[in-house]
XYZ file of C-alpha atoms in Angstrom:
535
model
C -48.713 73.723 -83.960
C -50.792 72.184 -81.168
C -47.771 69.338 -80.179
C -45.271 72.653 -80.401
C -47.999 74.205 -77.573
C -47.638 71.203 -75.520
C -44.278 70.773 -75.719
C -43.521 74.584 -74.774
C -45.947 74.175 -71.702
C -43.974 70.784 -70.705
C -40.595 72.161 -70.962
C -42.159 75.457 -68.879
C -43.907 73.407 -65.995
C -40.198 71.281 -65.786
C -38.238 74.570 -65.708
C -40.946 75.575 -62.901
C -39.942 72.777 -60.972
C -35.891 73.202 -61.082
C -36.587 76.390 -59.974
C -38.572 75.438 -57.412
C -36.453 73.419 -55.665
C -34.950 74.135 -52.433
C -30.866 74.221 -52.483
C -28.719 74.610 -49.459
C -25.338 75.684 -50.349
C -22.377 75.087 -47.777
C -18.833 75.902 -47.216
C -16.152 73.519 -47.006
C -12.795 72.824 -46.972
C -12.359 69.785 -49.248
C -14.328 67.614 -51.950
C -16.231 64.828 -49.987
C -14.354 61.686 -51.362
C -15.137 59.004 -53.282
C -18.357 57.554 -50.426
C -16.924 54.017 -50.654
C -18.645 53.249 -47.294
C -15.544 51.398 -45.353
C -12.915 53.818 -46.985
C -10.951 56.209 -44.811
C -10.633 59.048 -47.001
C -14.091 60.766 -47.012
C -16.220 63.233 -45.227
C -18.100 61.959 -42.498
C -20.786 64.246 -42.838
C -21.238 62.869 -46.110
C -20.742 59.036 -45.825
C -23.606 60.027 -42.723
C -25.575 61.168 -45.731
C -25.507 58.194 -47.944
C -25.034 55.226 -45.927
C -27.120 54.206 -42.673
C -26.494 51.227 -40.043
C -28.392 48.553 -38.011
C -28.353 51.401 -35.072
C -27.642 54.944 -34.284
C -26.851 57.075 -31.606
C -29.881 59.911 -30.705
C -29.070 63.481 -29.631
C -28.431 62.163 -26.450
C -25.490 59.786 -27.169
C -28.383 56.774 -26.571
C -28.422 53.766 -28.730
C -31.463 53.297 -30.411
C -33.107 51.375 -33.717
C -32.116 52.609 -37.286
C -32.208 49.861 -39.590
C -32.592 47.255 -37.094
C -36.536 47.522 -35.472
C -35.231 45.748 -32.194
C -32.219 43.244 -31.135
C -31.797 40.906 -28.481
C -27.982 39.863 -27.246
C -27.730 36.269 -26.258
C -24.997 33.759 -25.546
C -23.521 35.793 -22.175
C -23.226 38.772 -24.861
C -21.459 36.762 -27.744
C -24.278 36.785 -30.224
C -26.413 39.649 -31.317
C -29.647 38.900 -33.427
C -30.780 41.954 -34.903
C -34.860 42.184 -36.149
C -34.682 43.916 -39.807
C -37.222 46.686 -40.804
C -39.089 44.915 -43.896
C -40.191 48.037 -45.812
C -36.134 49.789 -46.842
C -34.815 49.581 -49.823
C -31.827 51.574 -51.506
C -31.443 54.647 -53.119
C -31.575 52.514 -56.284
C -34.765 50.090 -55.340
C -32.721 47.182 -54.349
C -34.372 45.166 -51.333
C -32.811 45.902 -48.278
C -32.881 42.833 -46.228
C -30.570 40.247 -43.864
C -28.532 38.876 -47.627
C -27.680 42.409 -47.709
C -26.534 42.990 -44.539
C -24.589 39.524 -44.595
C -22.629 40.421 -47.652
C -21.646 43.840 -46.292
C -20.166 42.242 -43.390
C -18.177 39.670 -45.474
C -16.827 42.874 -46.924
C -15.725 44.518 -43.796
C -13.829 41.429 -42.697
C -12.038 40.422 -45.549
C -9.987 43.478 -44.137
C -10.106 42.905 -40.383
C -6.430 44.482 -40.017
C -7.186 47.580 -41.971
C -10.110 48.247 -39.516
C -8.315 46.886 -36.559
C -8.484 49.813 -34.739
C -12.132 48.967 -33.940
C -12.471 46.132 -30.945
C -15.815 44.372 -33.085
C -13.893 43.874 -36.540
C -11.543 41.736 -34.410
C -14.041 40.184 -32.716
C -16.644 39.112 -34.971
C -16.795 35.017 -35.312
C -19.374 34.800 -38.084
C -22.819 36.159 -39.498
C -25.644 34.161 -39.797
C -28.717 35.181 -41.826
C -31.218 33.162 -39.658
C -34.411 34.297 -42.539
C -35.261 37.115 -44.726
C -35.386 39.729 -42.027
C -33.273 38.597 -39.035
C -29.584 37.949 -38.455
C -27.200 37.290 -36.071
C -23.800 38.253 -35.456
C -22.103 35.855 -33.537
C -18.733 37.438 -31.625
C -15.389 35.414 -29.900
C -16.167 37.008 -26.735
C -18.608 39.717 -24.920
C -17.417 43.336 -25.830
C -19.515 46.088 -24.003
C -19.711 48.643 -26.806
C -20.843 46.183 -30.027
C -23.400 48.746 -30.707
C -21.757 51.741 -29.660
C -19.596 50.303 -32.676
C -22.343 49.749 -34.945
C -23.503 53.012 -34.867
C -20.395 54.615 -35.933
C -20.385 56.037 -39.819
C -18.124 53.700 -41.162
C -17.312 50.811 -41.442
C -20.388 50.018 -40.469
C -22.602 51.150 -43.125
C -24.943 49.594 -45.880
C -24.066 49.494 -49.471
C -26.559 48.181 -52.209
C -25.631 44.255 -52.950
C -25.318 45.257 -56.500
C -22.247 48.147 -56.317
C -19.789 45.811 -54.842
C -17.381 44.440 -56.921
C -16.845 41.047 -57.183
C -14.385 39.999 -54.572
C -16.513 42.204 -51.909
C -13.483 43.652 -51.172
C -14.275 47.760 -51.058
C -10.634 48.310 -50.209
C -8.926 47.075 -52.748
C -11.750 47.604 -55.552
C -14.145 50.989 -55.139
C -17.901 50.277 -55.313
C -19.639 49.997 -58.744
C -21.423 52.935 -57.248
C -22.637 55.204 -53.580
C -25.709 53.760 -53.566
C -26.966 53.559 -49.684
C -30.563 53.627 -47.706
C -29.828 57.325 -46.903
C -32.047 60.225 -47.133
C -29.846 61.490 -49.809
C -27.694 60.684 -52.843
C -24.382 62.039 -54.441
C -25.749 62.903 -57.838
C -22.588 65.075 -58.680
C -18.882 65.979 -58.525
C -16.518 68.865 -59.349
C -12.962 68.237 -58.039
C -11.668 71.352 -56.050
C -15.252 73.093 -57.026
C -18.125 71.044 -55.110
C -20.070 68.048 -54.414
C -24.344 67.338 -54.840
C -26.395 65.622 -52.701
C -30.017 65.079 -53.743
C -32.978 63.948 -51.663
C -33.515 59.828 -52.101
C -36.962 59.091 -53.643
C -36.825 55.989 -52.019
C -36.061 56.922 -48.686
C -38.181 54.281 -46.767
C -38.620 56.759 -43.974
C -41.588 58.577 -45.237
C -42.275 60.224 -42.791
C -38.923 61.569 -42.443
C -38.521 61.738 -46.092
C -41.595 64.068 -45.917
C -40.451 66.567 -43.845
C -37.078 66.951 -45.409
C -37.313 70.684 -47.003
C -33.796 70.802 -48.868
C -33.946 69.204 -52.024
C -29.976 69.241 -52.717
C -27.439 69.744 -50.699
C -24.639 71.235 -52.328
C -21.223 71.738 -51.228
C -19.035 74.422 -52.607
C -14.888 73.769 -52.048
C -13.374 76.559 -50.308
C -10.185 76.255 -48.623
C -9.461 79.578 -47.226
C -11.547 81.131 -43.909
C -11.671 85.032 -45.181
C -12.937 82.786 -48.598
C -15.875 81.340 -46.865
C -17.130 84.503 -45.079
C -16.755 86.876 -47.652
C -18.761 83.945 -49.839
C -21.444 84.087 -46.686
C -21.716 87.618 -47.389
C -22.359 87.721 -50.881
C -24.703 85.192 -50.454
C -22.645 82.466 -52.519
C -23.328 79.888 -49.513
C -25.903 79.531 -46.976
C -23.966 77.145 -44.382
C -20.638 77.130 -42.693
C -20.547 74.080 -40.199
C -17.983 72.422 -37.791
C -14.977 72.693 -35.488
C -12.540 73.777 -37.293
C -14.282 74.995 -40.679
C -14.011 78.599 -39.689
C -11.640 79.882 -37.244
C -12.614 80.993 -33.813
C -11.784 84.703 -33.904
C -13.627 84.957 -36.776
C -16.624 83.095 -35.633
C -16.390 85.507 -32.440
C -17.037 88.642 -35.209
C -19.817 86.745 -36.838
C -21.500 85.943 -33.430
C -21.718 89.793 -32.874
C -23.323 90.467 -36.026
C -26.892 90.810 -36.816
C -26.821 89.934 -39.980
C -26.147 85.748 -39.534
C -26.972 83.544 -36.828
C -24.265 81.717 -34.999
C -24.787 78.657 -32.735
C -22.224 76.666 -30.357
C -22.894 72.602 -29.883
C -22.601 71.020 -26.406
C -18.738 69.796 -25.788
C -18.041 66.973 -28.906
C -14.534 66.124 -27.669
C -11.694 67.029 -25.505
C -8.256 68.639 -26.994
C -5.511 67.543 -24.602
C -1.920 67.349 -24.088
C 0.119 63.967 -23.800
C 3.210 64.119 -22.535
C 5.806 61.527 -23.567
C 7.439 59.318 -20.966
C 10.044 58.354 -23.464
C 11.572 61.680 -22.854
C 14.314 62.036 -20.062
C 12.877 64.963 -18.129
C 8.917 63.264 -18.082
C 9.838 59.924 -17.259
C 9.272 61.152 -13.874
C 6.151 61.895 -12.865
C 6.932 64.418 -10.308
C 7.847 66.335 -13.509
C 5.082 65.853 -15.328
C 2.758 66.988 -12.363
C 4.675 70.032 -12.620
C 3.895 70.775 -15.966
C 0.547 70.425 -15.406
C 0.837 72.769 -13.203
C 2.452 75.364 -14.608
C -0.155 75.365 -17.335
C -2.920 78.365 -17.170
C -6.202 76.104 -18.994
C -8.186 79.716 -18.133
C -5.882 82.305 -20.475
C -5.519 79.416 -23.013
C -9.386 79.295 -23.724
C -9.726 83.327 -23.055
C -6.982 84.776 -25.773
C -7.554 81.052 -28.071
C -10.870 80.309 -28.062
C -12.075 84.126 -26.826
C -14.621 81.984 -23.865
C -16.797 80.123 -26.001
C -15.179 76.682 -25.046
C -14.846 75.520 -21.476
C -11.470 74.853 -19.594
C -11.197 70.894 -19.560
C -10.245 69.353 -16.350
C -10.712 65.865 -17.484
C -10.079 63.748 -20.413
C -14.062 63.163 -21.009
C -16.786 66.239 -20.735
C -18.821 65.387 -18.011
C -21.900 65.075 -20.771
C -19.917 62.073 -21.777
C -21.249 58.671 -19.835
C -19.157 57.278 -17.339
C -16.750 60.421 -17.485
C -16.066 60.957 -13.938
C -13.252 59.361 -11.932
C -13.814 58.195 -8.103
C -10.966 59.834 -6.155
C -8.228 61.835 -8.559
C -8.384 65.487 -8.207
C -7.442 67.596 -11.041
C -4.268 69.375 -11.211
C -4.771 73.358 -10.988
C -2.954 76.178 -12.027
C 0.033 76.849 -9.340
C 2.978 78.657 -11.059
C 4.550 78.947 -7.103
C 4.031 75.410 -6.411
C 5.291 74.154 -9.596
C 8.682 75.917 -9.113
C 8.610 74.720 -5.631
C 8.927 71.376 -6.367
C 11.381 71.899 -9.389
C 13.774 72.736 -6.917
C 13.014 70.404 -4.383
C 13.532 67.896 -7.122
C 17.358 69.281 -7.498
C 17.039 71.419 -10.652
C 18.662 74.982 -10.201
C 18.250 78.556 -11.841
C 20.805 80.410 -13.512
C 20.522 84.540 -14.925
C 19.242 83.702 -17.816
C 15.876 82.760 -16.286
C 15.966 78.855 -17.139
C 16.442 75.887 -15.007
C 19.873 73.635 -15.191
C 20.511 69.870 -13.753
C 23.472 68.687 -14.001
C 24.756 71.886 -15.824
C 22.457 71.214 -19.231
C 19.792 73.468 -19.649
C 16.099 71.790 -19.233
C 14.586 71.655 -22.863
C 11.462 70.596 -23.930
C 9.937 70.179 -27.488
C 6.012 70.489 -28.154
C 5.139 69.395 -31.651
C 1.907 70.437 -33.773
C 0.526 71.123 -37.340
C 2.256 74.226 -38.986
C -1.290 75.059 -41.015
C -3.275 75.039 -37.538
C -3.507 78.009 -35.803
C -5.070 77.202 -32.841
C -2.616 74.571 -32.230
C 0.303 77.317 -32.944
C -1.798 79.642 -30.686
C -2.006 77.623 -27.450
C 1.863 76.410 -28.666
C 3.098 80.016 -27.765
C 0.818 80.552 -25.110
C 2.472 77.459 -23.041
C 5.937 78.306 -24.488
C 5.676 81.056 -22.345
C 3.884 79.641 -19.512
C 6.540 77.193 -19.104
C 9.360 80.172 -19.588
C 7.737 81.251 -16.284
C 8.910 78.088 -14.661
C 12.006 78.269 -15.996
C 11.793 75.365 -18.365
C 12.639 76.520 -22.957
C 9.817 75.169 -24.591
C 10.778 74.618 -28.588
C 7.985 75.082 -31.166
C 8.240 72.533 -33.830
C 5.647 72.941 -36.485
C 5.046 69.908 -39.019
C 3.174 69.288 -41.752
C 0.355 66.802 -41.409
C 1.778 63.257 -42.061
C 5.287 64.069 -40.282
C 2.889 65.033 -37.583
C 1.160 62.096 -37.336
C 4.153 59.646 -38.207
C 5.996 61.345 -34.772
C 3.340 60.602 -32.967
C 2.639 57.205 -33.558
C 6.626 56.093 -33.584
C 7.020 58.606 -29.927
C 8.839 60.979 -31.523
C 7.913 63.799 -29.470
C 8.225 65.088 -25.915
C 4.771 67.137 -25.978
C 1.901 67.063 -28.777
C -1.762 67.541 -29.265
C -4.565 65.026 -29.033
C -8.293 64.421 -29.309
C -10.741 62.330 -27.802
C -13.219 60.776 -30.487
C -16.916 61.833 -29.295
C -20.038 60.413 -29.249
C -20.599 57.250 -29.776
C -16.551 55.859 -29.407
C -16.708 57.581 -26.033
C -15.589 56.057 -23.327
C -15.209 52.318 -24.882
C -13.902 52.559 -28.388
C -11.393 55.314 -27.167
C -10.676 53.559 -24.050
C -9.935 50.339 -25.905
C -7.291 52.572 -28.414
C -5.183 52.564 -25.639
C -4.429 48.665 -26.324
C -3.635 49.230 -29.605
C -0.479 49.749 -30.916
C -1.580 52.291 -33.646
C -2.371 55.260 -31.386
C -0.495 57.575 -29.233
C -1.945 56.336 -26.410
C -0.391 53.017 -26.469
C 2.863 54.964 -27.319
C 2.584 57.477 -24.187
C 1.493 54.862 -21.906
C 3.979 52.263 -22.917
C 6.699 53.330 -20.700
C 4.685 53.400 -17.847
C 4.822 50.772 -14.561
C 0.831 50.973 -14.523
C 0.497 50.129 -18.428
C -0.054 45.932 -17.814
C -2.824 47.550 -15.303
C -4.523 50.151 -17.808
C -4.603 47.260 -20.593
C -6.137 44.836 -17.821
C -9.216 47.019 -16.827
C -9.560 48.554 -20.255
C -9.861 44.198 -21.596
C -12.075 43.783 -18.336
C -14.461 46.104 -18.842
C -14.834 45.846 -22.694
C -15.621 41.838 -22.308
C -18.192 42.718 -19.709
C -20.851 40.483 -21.417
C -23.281 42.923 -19.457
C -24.729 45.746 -21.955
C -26.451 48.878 -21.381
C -28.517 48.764 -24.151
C -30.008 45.323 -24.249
C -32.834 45.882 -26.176
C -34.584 48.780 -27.550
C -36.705 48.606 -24.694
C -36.899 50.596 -21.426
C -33.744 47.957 -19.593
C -31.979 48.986 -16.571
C -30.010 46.665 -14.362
C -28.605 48.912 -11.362
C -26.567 46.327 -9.914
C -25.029 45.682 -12.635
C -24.811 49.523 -13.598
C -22.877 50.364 -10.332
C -20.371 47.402 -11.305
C -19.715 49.110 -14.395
C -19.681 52.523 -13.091
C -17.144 51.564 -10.843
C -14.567 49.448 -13.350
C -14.392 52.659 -15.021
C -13.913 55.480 -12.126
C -11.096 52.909 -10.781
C -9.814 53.083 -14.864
C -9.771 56.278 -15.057
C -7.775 57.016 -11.736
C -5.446 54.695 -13.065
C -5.182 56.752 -16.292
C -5.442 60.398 -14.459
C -2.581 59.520 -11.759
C 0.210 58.630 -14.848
C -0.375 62.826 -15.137
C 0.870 62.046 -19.080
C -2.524 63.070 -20.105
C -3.116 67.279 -19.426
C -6.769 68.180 -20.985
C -6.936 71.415 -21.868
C -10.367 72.579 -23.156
C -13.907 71.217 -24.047
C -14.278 71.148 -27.936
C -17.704 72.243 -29.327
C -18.615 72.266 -33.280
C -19.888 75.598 -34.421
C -22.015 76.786 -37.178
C -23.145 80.106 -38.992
C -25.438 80.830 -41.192
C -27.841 83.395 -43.023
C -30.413 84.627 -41.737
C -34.187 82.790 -42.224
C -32.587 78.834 -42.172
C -34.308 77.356 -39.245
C -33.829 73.941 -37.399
C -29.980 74.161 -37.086
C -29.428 72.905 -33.386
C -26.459 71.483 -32.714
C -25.726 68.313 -30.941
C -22.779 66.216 -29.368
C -22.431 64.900 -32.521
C -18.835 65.853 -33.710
C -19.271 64.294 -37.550
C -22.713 64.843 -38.492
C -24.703 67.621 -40.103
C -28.186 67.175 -39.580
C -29.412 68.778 -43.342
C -32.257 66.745 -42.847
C -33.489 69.083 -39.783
C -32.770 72.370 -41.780
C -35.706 74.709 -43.200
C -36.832 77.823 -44.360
């Protein structure tokens, strides 16, 4: 009877505890992937989660120490030798130490052309464990933004020596498991239904660890927008969180109500317009000025994003570093002048409104995702801008991957882009623009000036000069200026093509019930911050 007593009491005090714990539920769009740490098809927010790297950017876009303690960059900027933390382990007790960090990197460049798209896979040389807690990674040549790199979410990320499989290659094989240094671990799945993040016992931040208040994250699968609110309402989910996880005009409701809170990040990244050389009409540039011109940024972000982005006049927010050019004046709104130099340029208007040359009717195409609104939205919006000017815009709506396969073989006269954010802003995005992969090599391969983009872009990247040298108070002005002014003369370079037209400031936003506190968003575009969340 008495060992029936204890056991009752036992199984009480454990139920106590489940129900004690402290669940945030959040909406989103898709299941969170399979958290192989160099894999493409996950969730940021959740590889951010599991997985942590040598450094990270703050809330400020600054480098500073994560798993590293300190680094020094020697060699004219070709080696790095990065000072371990001795006290991290994994989410699994495995010793987190240089051995680790060497066989991770083995991983990530046994596939150098699958992550080609960042500068540092193609330039790492080697990596040398020099003892237990310090090693060095030894690069062909200088490139400015090695850490920048090194902070990103993937590929440079730390899985336990244990889950890889034996070839190390994570692209080919998947891990044996998502076991990372993390303050929290995947501990469940439900494809199309949700995903379960728990807090990491061994999270070697303790004092991080200790103020974390949500024991599990959990992540609920739901596709449609009317879905999530009406599950915010009914108190099914706690957390809706991101750019485009709830759409704008209903975020605009929400922000009116007193019964959630809403909050708007500082700009993340810019949504802009490239305009394709390729194309008869905007291989002149006189043209493409005009467009530019004829575009109103100001009713764009009114009637799309009802004010609560601002109107972009350059391709980085000014919050970005070194996101101001020296001389290049952005083009403004001028419907008058616009048609002005249309006919000054020979093109002539018949009665139906449009403009002719040569007796063919001037015809431009603007391409964009069929399941995005906003990109439909601002679609119609310059349709009929342009119809001002005299010029038939055609709407072509794609689905995703014929989207993106037009835009990476130039199939397109006008489409959508995105800058990247915090931390491949300016270098890793700038550096794109050399590689054949992205649209920015396509746009600006046409273009006289294109040997002279690639040129700076190369000289600035192999600056061995860095702005984070250590994790110590560093400033070199000299050498700051230098830098500062490689990239205004880069980015008049880039502005004066006029293929590039931003159009608005992109900011995350986020809504939730009432009573979570610590939600402050930052110019992180990919990361939630559960870690910062309480009641």
């Amino acid at each position: 009877m008495l060992k029936r007593i204890i056991l009752f009491m036992f199984l009480l005090c454990n139920i106590k505890l489940v129900l004690a714990e402290n669940i945030l539920y959040v909406a989103v769009s898709q299941n969170v992937g399979d958290m192989n740490p160099q894999g493409y098809q996950n969730q940021l927010y959740a590889q951010n989660m599991i997985y942590e790297g040598l450094v990270k950017t703050d809330r400020n876009g600054k480098i500073v120490p994560f798993l590293a303690n300190s680094w020094e960059i020697k060699d004219q900027g070709k080696t790095y030798i990065f000072h371990l933390r001795k006290n991290v382990t994994f989410s699994n007790g495995e010793k987190f130490d240089s051995y680790a960090v060497e066989k991770n990197f083995k991983s990530i460049l046994l596939n150098r052309a699958k992550h080609s798209w960042s500068a540092l896979v193609m330039l790492i040389d080697y990596v040398k464990v020099i003892d237990e807690y310090t090693i060095a990674l030894c690069l062909k040549q200088p490139y400015l933004a090695t850490l920048n790199e090194l902070s990103l979410i993937r590929p440079f990320r730390f899985l336990a020596p244990s889950m890889f499989p034996n070839d190390l290659d994570l692209l080919k094989n998947k891990p044996k498991g998502q076991i990372g240094t993390g303050p929290y671990m995947i501990t469940d799945t439900k494809m199309g239904i949700s995903d379960t993040f728990s807090k990491n016992p061994n999270y070697w931040d303790k004092q991080r660890y200790n103020g974390i208040y949500f024991d599990k994250i959990i992540t609920k699968v739901i596709i449609d927008s009317n879905s999530k609110l009406i599950a915010l309402r009914t108190n099914q989910i706690d957390l809706i969180y991101g750019s485009n996880e709830i759409p704008i005009e209903i975020f605009k409701d929400i922000a009116k109500s007193n019964k959630f809170q809403s909050f708007i990040s500082p700009p993340i990244f810019t949504t802009t317009l490239v305009l394709n050389p390729y194309n008869r009409f905007l291989e002149s540039k006189d043209f493409r000025e005009i467009i530019a011109l004829a575009i109103d940024k100001e009713k764009i972000v009114k009637h799309v994003y009802y004010g609560y982005q601002n109107v972009a006049p350059y391709l980085f927010s000014p919050n970005m570093p070194y996101s101001t050019p020296k001389n290049y004046k952005t083009t403004k709104y001028n419907k008058k002048l616009a048609k002005d130099k249309l006919q000054r340029l020979g093109y002539t208007y018949k009665d139906d409104g449009y403009l002719y040359k040569d007796e063919k009717k001037i015809t431009l195409n603007i391409n964009f995702i069929a399941n995005n609104p906003t990109q439909k939205a601002i679609a119609e919006i310059l349709q009929a801008q342009l119809k001002d000017i005299g010029i038939f815009l055609q709407l072509i709506p794609n689905e995703i991957s014929i989207y993106q396969n037009k835009r990476l073989k130039g199939n397109f006269d006008i489409c959508f882009s995105q800058t990247w954010g915090i931390p491949y802003e300016p270098f890793t995005f700038l550096n794109s623009m050399r590689n054949e992969g992205h649209i920015d090599y396509i746009a600006q391969k046409p273009l006289k000036q294109k040997p002279l983009i690639d040129k700076a872009i190369q000289d600035i990247i192999q600056s061995a000069y860095d702005l984070q040298a250590s994790n110590v108070d560093y400033k070199n002005d000299k050498k700051e200026k230098e830098l500062s002014n490689k990239m205004e003369n880069l980015l008049d370079m880039i502005y004066e093509t006029q293929i590039y037209i931003p159009l608005t400031y992109d900011t995350n936003k986020v809504v939730s019930r009432s009573g979570i506190k610590g939600i402050a968003p930052d110019i992180h575009a990919f990361e939630i911050p559960f870690w910062e969340f309480y009641e």
